[in-house]
Amino acid sequence: MSDHTETPAAAGSGTETRSGARTSRVASYAQRFGILIALVVLCVVLSVANEYFLIGRNIVNVLRQTSINGILAIGMTFVILTRGIDLSVGSVVALAGVTSAAFATTSSIAAVAGGPFPVVVPLLIGLLVGAAAGAVSGLLVARYNVPAFVATLGMLSAARGLTLLFAGGRPIPALTDGYRWIGTGDVLGVPMPVVIFAVVFVASWYVLGSTKFGRRVYAAGGNPHAATVSGINVARIRLSVYVISGLMAGLAGMILAARTGSALPQAGVAYELDAIAAVVIGGTSLAGGVGHVAGTLIGALLIGVVNNGLDLMGVESYYQQVIKGVLIVAAVLLDQTRNQRA
Amino acid sequence: MSDHTETPAAAGSGTETRSGARTSRVASYAQRFGILIALVVLCVVLSVANEYFLIGRNIVNVLRQTSINGILAIGMTFVILTRGIDLSVGSVVALAGVTSAAFATTSSIAAVAGGPFPVVVPLLIGLLVGAAAGAVSGLLVARYNVPAFVATLGMLSAARGLTLLFAGGRPIPALTDGYRWIGTGDVLGVPMPVVIFAVVFVASWYVLGSTKFGRRVYAAGGNPHAATVSGINVARIRLSVYVISGLMAGLAGMILAARTGSALPQAGVAYELDAIAAVVIGGTSLAGGVGHVAGTLIGALLIGVVNNGLDLMGVESYYQQVIKGVLIVAAVLLDQTRNQRA
Amino acid sequence: MRDALLEVSDLKKSFGGVTALSDGRFRLEAGSVHALCGGNGAGKSTFLTIVMGIQQRDGGTIRRNGREVSFGSPAEALENGISIIEQELSPVPAMTVAENIFLGREPLKAFGRIDFARMNDEAQKLLDRLHFDISPRARMMDLSVAKLQLVEIAKALSYDAEVIIMDEPTSALGESEADQLFTAIRRLKEQGKGIIYVSHRLTEIFEIADSYTVFRDGAYVEAGRIADTNKQDLIRMIVGRPLTEEFVKENAPGAETVLSARGIDSRNGVRDVSFDVYKGEILGFYGLMGAGRTEILERLFGLTAHGAGTVTLHGTPFSPRSAAEAIARGVAFVTEDRKESGLVLSATVRNNVCMASHDRLSGGLSMTRGAERRAAERMIDMFGIKTATDTLPVSGLSGGNQQKVVLGKWFLTEPDVLLLDEPTRGVDVGAKREIYRIMSDFASKGGTILMVSSETDEILGMADRVVVMRDGRVSGELSRAEMSAEKLVHLAA
Amino acid sequence: QDDPLKIGAAVYGLNAEFMQLWSEAAENHPAVQSGEVDLTVFDGRYDALVQQEQFETMITQGFDAIVFVPIDVEAGATAVQQAADAGIPVVGSNTRVNSDLLTAYVGSDDVQSGRMEAEAVLEKIGCEGGVVILEGPIGQSAQIQRLEGNMQALEACPDVEVLEQQTANWSRAEAQTLMENWLTAHPEGIDGIIAQNDEMALGAIEAIKAADLDVADFAIAGIDGVTDALVAVQNGEMTSILQDAKGQAQGAIDVAINAAREGGHEPLADLWQQYPDMEWADGAKGEYEVPWTPVTEENVGELLEMRQ
Ligand SMILES: Nc1ncnc2c1ncn2[C@@H]1O[C@H](COP(=O)(O)OP(=O)(O)OP(=O)(O)O)[C@@H](O)[C@H]1O
Ligand SMILES: Nc1ncnc2c1ncn2[C@@H]1O[C@H](COP(=O)(O)OP(=O)(O)OP(=O)(O)O)[C@@H](O)[C@H]1O
Ligand SMILES: [Mg+2]
Ligand SMILES: [Mg+2]
């Protein structure tokens, strides 16, 4: 008993809360202002520095380039809110990519017998594979108390191995047009990856902010003991968030395959780092219970804008790495000093 | 000592402690038994499966192959005990490797003017660079409240960029014999990397278990607020652990360069994952305050043995990845179920 | 005879080698308040958490309305009409009061959306009914311990459960809030509910309970009707031997001013507070919840930014910027919230006790193991801390014993000036007396004590002088001769 | 002279030496030096999607031509398609891409290098004994093709047993560990080491030294001709097959300039003189094959000189 709540160091960091759940929700967005300002400042600087940055086409590029990491980061937000972490997303991206692609390729070597199938079949397969991978990690964490870091690191390694085995180490090429549409199609001029990202974002906003499940995710992360005593099945919540993260990884894997036109077994390496970074930059605490997908969106955009801007300006690769490191820290620093207590 | 007992959840599980310090210290190691047993089981299986596993030469191999990750993991243990994380160790390995190597190369292109210098000069440079990188991360975390994940992710990127810039993207070859001795020499037949690892391990055991500083690391991680009220300068402790981690990365970077014969700017990629894995497998909690370097040692050995064993048996690369993932989780699972309450 | 709401027999529980409960027995009738009494570590909380399904028993039976039950989780207990106020407050810090109260059973509107408006409304109504002055929209992490406790009370009552377990619900409360709780309890009793009540404040038990059950060392000792017993007997049952007077006070204040505050400010509205404390004196601070007493101590100890005003210690300016500086000047601070700021729960008893005395216990770099062990053993002895060894994590100690560890930690620093914020929170009668004796000895030997307390008895029993606070200002100062419960309450309100 | 041509070089990753040599050579192309071409090198960070995104960026900025070194044969095709849709010519270099929209490909035949290095090893061990193969990341085109070449050579020596075959991901440190373990598992059996790049061969050499064995007892070969490998060749420790990064990079830029100018460009790079077999053919050919150069004790001094 006596689970240690641990108000993280920032507890009560000068946030005046008076008038309510509503206000408190607004306040919680206000805490993102720091990082939002960082994003805006960065965008202003970039649009002054480079004539192409603000043109519609580049904005579409940035959004499209953010969408995969953004989708992963949203799934990751759920996991991190429960004090967990999912290192396996990059590998699951590849696993879902190749398994679904096998049902959607016109190449006779790689196809599953009878294929290619109409797009819904590979789509379901990809989601299913992602969810299954998430369920395995989730079970290990929720039911067998394996630390999330270890469980998902195991999955990172195992899923990558399975992917390579399944695909024989080679890409699965020649995907059907239906499948490719997920990555290259558009709706009223908005590219599909962006559309999917938007839908996922809105859905997660709704789920986390307005549903019972969302409250339980926050509670299970904020104080698992209190949640349990309040009759919440914390293990089930924990399991669910890994399934959600797996689903998102599955989705991202298919978008990736569809965008690149073939499913690569070595896709997605180290994607977990960017996804976690987006979440943490967005203000979600790795200690659980505190954070919001809106922050994650901004975090993901920030990373996307930095990558895009540095490429646009043709900054040399090595300098890029230095600058990127500095910028990410600077953005959070700006946020941090604003929110610091006293 | 025996701060490091265990996960609060499993508090006092099955440990008969009556006769004081001695017993309790034994008990605290007993709690590592789960993972130690996993290691022993694995070793037994491997020595049955492969005739070469238990021969002296292979044991030396395993130890040597474990030493770099082991040294990193020991530094990481300090950081994780304070609730932090250091993602930058892989990059700092490379940075310290190339900067120190520049003082120890006989190649006229890469050398710092006046070089090569006697081995103590590059050695000090490497340690200094590591410590400096750690100090920057540490300052960001301790003084500016940047989440450790973000601060060290920034350092991961920046240090890699600096390394590549410094080395011009090329290896620094032709290191002096003195320098190479760090990686290839031996003391009474024990390879230097193993000797250094052993020294680092014993020193960290002493520091964490028996010094004021060690006590404070545990306190600062277990409950920073309570530690502060007890007169502990938590910020200073936090800063110190990142410096220690940086020093360890510096050391590891030099050993790596000395072993491979030239300092590669792309060395150490993703080393942080294995280092963190060793720490967590060894029972140190990412929530801080609980854990022990002895566990880290076992965790690092476990990873080393898995890699070595699979190579020895000639398991195919794809299967290796799957098996490795499963084994790591299985080892922790064995530990977990043993320690679980009720 | 009607089936009891709850009947427990032969309940057993041990943690590894440590037996927490060997024979737990209890019978709760409808429409009654049943006090569960016992010293620190007697097994009360263990018993109650098992009933609630938070922990699993090793043996024994639990009957609910005559039917044997076995709760695998608190969810099942809640379904069976049992709710709990746990001893250790356990809020979800980033959530609002209303969200905490309705955790897991939020009111919904269309499409499964949570009806935040209704949730806040209902929380407001609930809090109003209980006369708790808390906004349902405030976030838990912004609340003081006392308010957290009120929220937990409101939450437990809101389940409309038939059996309500209250494990030291008033330990962080002042008397007026406790009175609000008692009003609510009486109402529940009339509705035929059963309440299990745990408190180390015996006056409360005689005020509210109908019957009692006493545990000692994990085993049932005796049960009966409150009407048939008295304080002396109850103490005898709890402690196992008779105790005479409750307060031990032998110190006499000297004339030398030790600490002197002039016009100090602090955050949360503490303004212009001045006082002097003398060598050998116990200065009490009394006030209602939120009067600003804690802030004054935090300010003195260097934990909050310094506002206006000056403080001198032994005649020299004293404005520490960190706890370390304060400790170096011989000041110690037993904080109010042991879980938040007092203890490292994952660390052992020994390491917690030694935490503020590292310099004293080390020879240069190395800690002196022997010295640490002896120090811990001395404090375990001095405060009667019940623990199998000093190398167990404090998270495995009972609440009252944890409090004693905090006291031990600060006495070990051998301070001149002791700042005590609710020092006997959750401590049993026997140990309380011990602590009062230690305080008295400390002052007699020339130590100085500043003691914040919400218990009038404690102030009246121990303080040489009392500063009464109201809304962040000093509303009066009374000498020992002038003190009375009425005057204290009058000045505080 | 009008505005400089904007040419982008999208390479799969710059963290290792070979692509660094490649991009340095690209920057040193006479047309870039003279300002005729404004060259931007994009680091693909070993990720097919990142490369594709860099194509999007170049298209947005209206580049005149792109030189492409893809991370993957298949995944690069989409990027090429996008550029083609935008009317930007793409010239492949070093690594193939499975697309018929490529203006041309300037590179070397990996199958051939795989065969050459394996033959060098087999010759040294007299076509009998045991060999191990250190592979690149499985599935990458260089790994697939070099392995194909390895196998072609091995077919000619049926008495040679392949004892182990495993990826070390182009990495020296990984190869060193792998080799240490193999030396334990095959205490007497390993005679030859076929490493699909130099880094891995160098790792194997270090492992042999660490095991107190004599490097001279092993036949070791790698591919690429990175600087450390040249030194090792000079020391008689291994054989390497030089991949002409400079030739590939500069040749591709010439072809790209020609495509951007829609013909008529006079090639400026050295390689057109260096290799008599390479014919410029008005930049109109679909494939330019840059020959491999086995590094021998004779030419190694000169090659090292060029690296200074
Ligand atoms: N998780 C645990 N691990 C080990 N021992 C425990 C644990 N929980 C309780 N104990 C032990 O069980 C005994 C009974 O503790 P419990 O908390 O039930 O006492 P209590 O009667 O509630 O005391 P208090 O009045 O101080 O709250 C104590 O000796 C305590 O050390
Ligand atoms: N609104 C608030 N925001 C942050 N912290 C607060 C707030 N109100 C109180 N606290 C903190 O909570 C702790 C207890 O405060 P509170 O004033 O309620 O305590 P109390 O013991 O009931 O009364 P007193 O202040 O008289 O000691 C103090 O540390 C105080 O600083
Ligand atoms: Mg209790
Ligand atoms: Mg107070």
PDB file of N, CA and C in Angstrom, chain B residues 217-278:
ATOM      1  N   VAL B 217      22.682  10.359  -3.699  1.00  0.00           N
ATOM      2  CA  VAL B 217      22.126   9.982  -5.003  1.00  0.00           C
ATOM      3  C   VAL B 217      20.813   9.223  -4.787  1.00  0.00           C
ATOM      4  N   TYR B 218      20.837   8.267  -3.872  1.00  0.00           N
ATOM      5  CA  TYR B 218      19.615   7.501  -3.605  1.00  0.00           C
ATOM      6  C   TYR B 218      18.511   8.400  -3.058  1.00  0.00           C
ATOM      7  N   ALA B 219      18.887   9.292  -2.158  1.00  0.00           N
ATOM      8  CA  ALA B 219      17.868  10.161  -1.558  1.00  0.00           C
ATOM      9  C   ALA B 219      17.278  11.101  -2.598  1.00  0.00           C
ATOM     10  N   ALA B 220      18.150  11.689  -3.413  1.00  0.00           N
ATOM     11  CA  ALA B 220      17.678  12.643  -4.411  1.00  0.00           C
ATOM     12  C   ALA B 220      16.761  11.969  -5.419  1.00  0.00           C
ATOM     13  N   GLY B 221      17.017  10.706  -5.686  1.00  0.00           N
ATOM     14  CA  GLY B 221      16.156   9.991  -6.621  1.00  0.00           C
ATOM     15  C   GLY B 221      14.891   9.479  -5.971  1.00  0.00           C
ATOM     16  N   GLY B 222      15.011   9.059  -4.717  1.00  0.00           N
ATOM     17  CA  GLY B 222      13.847   8.482  -4.035  1.00  0.00           C
ATOM     18  C   GLY B 222      12.775   9.503  -3.740  1.00  0.00           C
ATOM     19  N   ASN B 223      13.163  10.665  -3.289  1.00  0.00           N
ATOM     20  CA  ASN B 223      12.207  11.735  -3.033  1.00  0.00           C
ATOM     21  C   ASN B 223      12.960  13.055  -2.970  1.00  0.00           C
ATOM     22  N   PRO B 224      13.037  13.717  -4.131  1.00  0.00           N
ATOM     23  CA  PRO B 224      13.844  14.933  -4.209  1.00  0.00           C
ATOM     24  C   PRO B 224      13.418  15.987  -3.192  1.00  0.00           C
ATOM     25  N   HIS B 225      12.115  16.065  -2.954  1.00  0.00           N
ATOM     26  CA  HIS B 225      11.637  17.084  -2.033  1.00  0.00           C
ATOM     27  C   HIS B 225      12.140  16.790  -0.620  1.00  0.00           C
ATOM     28  N   ALA B 226      11.952  15.553  -0.198  1.00  0.00           N
ATOM     29  CA  ALA B 226      12.413  15.187   1.140  1.00  0.00           C
ATOM     30  C   ALA B 226      13.922  15.355   1.249  1.00  0.00           C
ATOM     31  N   ALA B 227      14.629  15.026   0.181  1.00  0.00           N
ATOM     32  CA  ALA B 227      16.079  15.177   0.197  1.00  0.00           C
ATOM     33  C   ALA B 227      16.451  16.647   0.384  1.00  0.00           C
ATOM     34  N   THR B 228      15.761  17.525  -0.331  1.00  0.00           N
ATOM     35  CA  THR B 228      16.034  18.952  -0.215  1.00  0.00           C
ATOM     36  C   THR B 228      15.804  19.429   1.209  1.00  0.00           C
ATOM     37  N   VAL B 229      14.683  19.015   1.779  1.00  0.00           N
ATOM     38  CA  VAL B 229      14.373  19.423   3.150  1.00  0.00           C
ATOM     39  C   VAL B 229      15.420  18.886   4.123  1.00  0.00           C
ATOM     40  N   SER B 230      16.025  17.749   3.780  1.00  0.00           N
ATOM     41  CA  SER B 230      17.054  17.192   4.654  1.00  0.00           C
ATOM     42  C   SER B 230      18.410  17.842   4.431  1.00  0.00           C
ATOM     43  N   GLY B 231      18.435  18.898   3.651  1.00  0.00           N
ATOM     44  CA  GLY B 231      19.682  19.637   3.486  1.00  0.00           C
ATOM     45  C   GLY B 231      20.558  19.153   2.361  1.00  0.00           C
ATOM     46  N   ILE B 232      20.010  18.311   1.488  1.00  0.00           N
ATOM     47  CA  ILE B 232      20.796  17.821   0.361  1.00  0.00           C
ATOM     48  C   ILE B 232      20.607  18.746  -0.831  1.00  0.00           C
ATOM     49  N   ASN B 233      21.704  19.106  -1.448  1.00  0.00           N
ATOM     50  CA  ASN B 233      21.631  19.952  -2.632  1.00  0.00           C
ATOM     51  C   ASN B 233      21.326  19.063  -3.848  1.00  0.00           C
ATOM     52  N   VAL B 234      20.050  18.902  -4.106  1.00  0.00           N
ATOM     53  CA  VAL B 234      19.626  17.941  -5.126  1.00  0.00           C
ATOM     54  C   VAL B 234      20.131  18.335  -6.512  1.00  0.00           C
ATOM     55  N   ALA B 235      20.134  19.636  -6.787  1.00  0.00           N
ATOM     56  CA  ALA B 235      20.602  20.081  -8.100  1.00  0.00           C
ATOM     57  C   ALA B 235      22.058  19.667  -8.307  1.00  0.00           C
ATOM     58  N   ARG B 236      22.872  19.814  -7.249  1.00  0.00           N
ATOM     59  CA  ARG B 236      24.270  19.465  -7.406  1.00  0.00           C
ATOM     60  C   ARG B 236      24.440  17.958  -7.640  1.00  0.00           C
ATOM     61  N   ILE B 237      23.641  17.176  -6.941  1.00  0.00           N
ATOM     62  CA  ILE B 237      23.703  15.727  -7.133  1.00  0.00           C
ATOM     63  C   ILE B 237      23.318  15.382  -8.572  1.00  0.00           C
ATOM     64  N   ARG B 238      22.253  16.007  -9.043  1.00  0.00           N
ATOM     65  CA  ARG B 238      21.809  15.726 -10.411  1.00  0.00           C
ATOM     66  C   ARG B 238      22.895  16.065 -11.405  1.00  0.00           C
ATOM     67  N   LEU B 239      23.475  17.243 -11.229  1.00  0.00           N
ATOM     68  CA  LEU B 239      24.555  17.637 -12.127  1.00  0.00           C
ATOM     69  C   LEU B 239      25.674  16.591 -12.097  1.00  0.00           C
ATOM     70  N   SER B 240      26.051  16.186 -10.892  1.00  0.00           N
ATOM     71  CA  SER B 240      27.170  15.248 -10.763  1.00  0.00           C
ATOM     72  C   SER B 240      26.925  13.933 -11.502  1.00  0.00           C
ATOM     73  N   VAL B 241      25.709  13.413 -11.413  1.00  0.00           N
ATOM     74  CA  VAL B 241      25.512  12.100 -12.027  1.00  0.00           C
ATOM     75  C   VAL B 241      25.645  12.169 -13.548  1.00  0.00           C
ATOM     76  N   TYR B 242      25.264  13.297 -14.142  1.00  0.00           N
ATOM     77  CA  TYR B 242      25.445  13.399 -15.591  1.00  0.00           C
ATOM     78  C   TYR B 242      26.923  13.534 -15.936  1.00  0.00           C
ATOM     79  N   VAL B 243      27.664  14.213 -15.073  1.00  0.00           N
ATOM     80  CA  VAL B 243      29.107  14.300 -15.296  1.00  0.00           C
ATOM     81  C   VAL B 243      29.718  12.899 -15.200  1.00  0.00           C
ATOM     82  N   ILE B 244      29.269  12.135 -14.207  1.00  0.00           N
ATOM     83  CA  ILE B 244      29.785  10.770 -14.080  1.00  0.00           C
ATOM     84  C   ILE B 244      29.451   9.954 -15.323  1.00  0.00           C
ATOM     85  N   SER B 245      28.210  10.062 -15.762  1.00  0.00           N
ATOM     86  CA  SER B 245      27.821   9.327 -16.966  1.00  0.00           C
ATOM     87  C   SER B 245      28.667   9.775 -18.161  1.00  0.00           C
ATOM     88  N   GLY B 246      28.914  11.068 -18.250  1.00  0.00           N
ATOM     89  CA  GLY B 246      29.751  11.583 -19.328  1.00  0.00           C
ATOM     90  C   GLY B 246      31.178  11.036 -19.237  1.00  0.00           C
ATOM     91  N   LEU B 247      31.715  11.015 -18.024  1.00  0.00           N
ATOM     92  CA  LEU B 247      33.057  10.453 -17.830  1.00  0.00           C
ATOM     93  C   LEU B 247      33.115   9.004 -18.283  1.00  0.00           C
ATOM     94  N   MET B 248      32.094   8.261 -17.907  1.00  0.00           N
ATOM     95  CA  MET B 248      32.063   6.852 -18.291  1.00  0.00           C
ATOM     96  C   MET B 248      31.986   6.726 -19.816  1.00  0.00           C
ATOM     97  N   ALA B 249      31.173   7.574 -20.425  1.00  0.00           N
ATOM     98  CA  ALA B 249      31.067   7.537 -21.883  1.00  0.00           C
ATOM     99  C   ALA B 249      32.409   7.888 -22.514  1.00  0.00           C
ATOM    100  N   GLY B 250      33.096   8.872 -21.914  1.00  0.00           N
ATOM    101  CA  GLY B 250      34.416   9.236 -22.412  1.00  0.00           C
ATOM    102  C   GLY B 250      35.367   8.048 -22.345  1.00  0.00           C
ATOM    103  N   LEU B 251      35.373   7.409 -21.207  1.00  0.00           N
ATOM    104  CA  LEU B 251      36.226   6.249 -21.008  1.00  0.00           C
ATOM    105  C   LEU B 251      35.891   5.152 -22.021  1.00  0.00           C
ATOM    106  N   ALA B 252      34.597   4.864 -22.135  1.00  0.00           N
ATOM    107  CA  ALA B 252      34.160   3.822 -23.063  1.00  0.00           C
ATOM    108  C   ALA B 252      34.555   4.184 -24.493  1.00  0.00           C
ATOM    109  N   GLY B 253      34.432   5.457 -24.823  1.00  0.00           N
ATOM    110  CA  GLY B 253      34.772   5.902 -26.178  1.00  0.00           C
ATOM    111  C   GLY B 253      36.239   5.653 -26.488  1.00  0.00           C
ATOM    112  N   MET B 254      37.084   5.895 -25.497  1.00  0.00           N
ATOM    113  CA  MET B 254      38.511   5.674 -25.736  1.00  0.00           C
ATOM    114  C   MET B 254      38.834   4.194 -25.840  1.00  0.00           C
ATOM    115  N   ILE B 255      38.195   3.401 -24.986  1.00  0.00           N
ATOM    116  CA  ILE B 255      38.433   1.958 -25.076  1.00  0.00           C
ATOM    117  C   ILE B 255      38.002   1.447 -26.449  1.00  0.00           C
ATOM    118  N   LEU B 256      36.845   1.938 -26.902  1.00  0.00           N
ATOM    119  CA  LEU B 256      36.330   1.491 -28.193  1.00  0.00           C
ATOM    120  C   LEU B 256      37.297   1.869 -29.311  1.00  0.00           C
ATOM    121  N   ALA B 257      37.747   3.136 -29.297  1.00  0.00           N
ATOM    122  CA  ALA B 257      38.679   3.573 -30.332  1.00  0.00           C
ATOM    123  C   ALA B 257      39.967   2.752 -30.265  1.00  0.00           C
ATOM    124  N   ALA B 258      40.435   2.529 -29.051  1.00  0.00           N
ATOM    125  CA  ALA B 258      41.673   1.776 -28.890  1.00  0.00           C
ATOM    126  C   ALA B 258      41.500   0.337 -29.365  1.00  0.00           C
ATOM    127  N   ARG B 259      40.318  -0.214 -29.133  1.00  0.00           N
ATOM    128  CA  ARG B 259      40.084  -1.596 -29.568  1.00  0.00           C
ATOM    129  C   ARG B 259      39.990  -1.694 -31.077  1.00  0.00           C
ATOM    130  N   THR B 260      39.225  -0.786 -31.686  1.00  0.00           N
ATOM    131  CA  THR B 260      39.026  -0.900 -33.131  1.00  0.00           C
ATOM    132  C   THR B 260      40.212  -0.343 -33.910  1.00  0.00           C
ATOM    133  N   GLY B 261      41.112   0.334 -33.232  1.00  0.00           N
ATOM    134  CA  GLY B 261      42.318   0.776 -33.903  1.00  0.00           C
ATOM    135  C   GLY B 261      42.221   2.148 -34.518  1.00  0.00           C
ATOM    136  N   SER B 262      41.005   2.630 -34.733  1.00  0.00           N
ATOM    137  CA  SER B 262      40.872   4.040 -35.083  1.00  0.00           C
ATOM    138  C   SER B 262      39.559   4.560 -34.505  1.00  0.00           C
ATOM    139  N   ALA B 263      39.510   5.851 -34.329  1.00  0.00           N
ATOM    140  CA  ALA B 263      38.327   6.448 -33.723  1.00  0.00           C
ATOM    141  C   ALA B 263      37.328   6.771 -34.819  1.00  0.00           C
ATOM    142  N   LEU B 264      36.169   6.118 -34.763  1.00  0.00           N
ATOM    143  CA  LEU B 264      35.180   6.313 -35.818  1.00  0.00           C
ATOM    144  C   LEU B 264      34.121   7.314 -35.361  1.00  0.00           C
ATOM    145  N   PRO B 265      33.854   8.297 -36.195  1.00  0.00           N
ATOM    146  CA  PRO B 265      32.835   9.274 -35.784  1.00  0.00           C
ATOM    147  C   PRO B 265      31.435   8.666 -35.730  1.00  0.00           C
ATOM    148  N   GLN B 266      31.239   7.544 -36.395  1.00  0.00           N
ATOM    149  CA  GLN B 266      29.903   6.933 -36.334  1.00  0.00           C
ATOM    150  C   GLN B 266      29.824   5.844 -35.265  1.00  0.00           C
ATOM    151  N   ALA B 267      30.815   5.789 -34.396  1.00  0.00           N
ATOM    152  CA  ALA B 267      30.808   4.773 -33.352  1.00  0.00           C
ATOM    153  C   ALA B 267      29.696   5.043 -32.346  1.00  0.00           C
ATOM    154  N   GLY B 268      29.270   4.007 -31.697  1.00  0.00           N
ATOM    155  CA  GLY B 268      28.406   4.172 -30.521  1.00  0.00           C
ATOM    156  C   GLY B 268      26.940   4.425 -30.789  1.00  0.00           C
ATOM    157  N   VAL B 269      26.528   4.378 -32.060  1.00  0.00           N
ATOM    158  CA  VAL B 269      25.121   4.652 -32.342  1.00  0.00           C
ATOM    159  C   VAL B 269      24.221   3.653 -31.601  1.00  0.00           C
ATOM    160  N   ALA B 270      23.238   4.170 -30.919  1.00  0.00           N
ATOM    161  CA  ALA B 270      22.242   3.359 -30.200  1.00  0.00           C
ATOM    162  C   ALA B 270      22.799   2.625 -28.990  1.00  0.00           C
ATOM    163  N   TYR B 271      24.023   2.957 -28.575  1.00  0.00           N
ATOM    164  CA  TYR B 271      24.567   2.320 -27.381  1.00  0.00           C
ATOM    165  C   TYR B 271      23.730   2.623 -26.145  1.00  0.00           C
ATOM    166  N   GLU B 272      23.043   3.779 -26.150  1.00  0.00           N
ATOM    167  CA  GLU B 272      22.263   4.147 -24.965  1.00  0.00           C
ATOM    168  C   GLU B 272      21.204   3.094 -24.652  1.00  0.00           C
ATOM    169  N   LEU B 273      20.653   2.497 -25.702  1.00  0.00           N
ATOM    170  CA  LEU B 273      19.584   1.524 -25.455  1.00  0.00           C
ATOM    171  C   LEU B 273      20.098   0.317 -24.670  1.00  0.00           C
ATOM    172  N   ASP B 274      21.251  -0.197 -25.095  1.00  0.00           N
ATOM    173  CA  ASP B 274      21.797  -1.352 -24.383  1.00  0.00           C
ATOM    174  C   ASP B 274      22.202  -0.982 -22.957  1.00  0.00           C
ATOM    175  N   ALA B 275      22.729   0.225 -22.807  1.00  0.00           N
ATOM    176  CA  ALA B 275      23.154   0.636 -21.464  1.00  0.00           C
ATOM    177  C   ALA B 275      21.942   0.755 -20.539  1.00  0.00           C
ATOM    178  N   ILE B 276      20.901   1.398 -21.022  1.00  0.00           N
ATOM    179  CA  ILE B 276      19.704   1.535 -20.187  1.00  0.00           C
ATOM    180  C   ILE B 276      19.116   0.154 -19.924  1.00  0.00           C
ATOM    181  N   ALA B 277      19.126  -0.677 -20.952  1.00  0.00           N
ATOM    182  CA  ALA B 277      18.572  -2.022 -20.780  1.00  0.00           C
ATOM    183  C   ALA B 277      19.310  -2.770 -19.673  1.00  0.00           C
ATOM    184  N   ALA B 278      20.633  -2.672 -19.657  1.00  0.00           N
ATOM    185  CA  ALA B 278      21.400  -3.370 -18.621  1.00  0.00           C
ATOM    186  C   ALA B 278      20.982  -2.888 -17.244  1.00  0.00           C
TER     187      ALA B 278
END
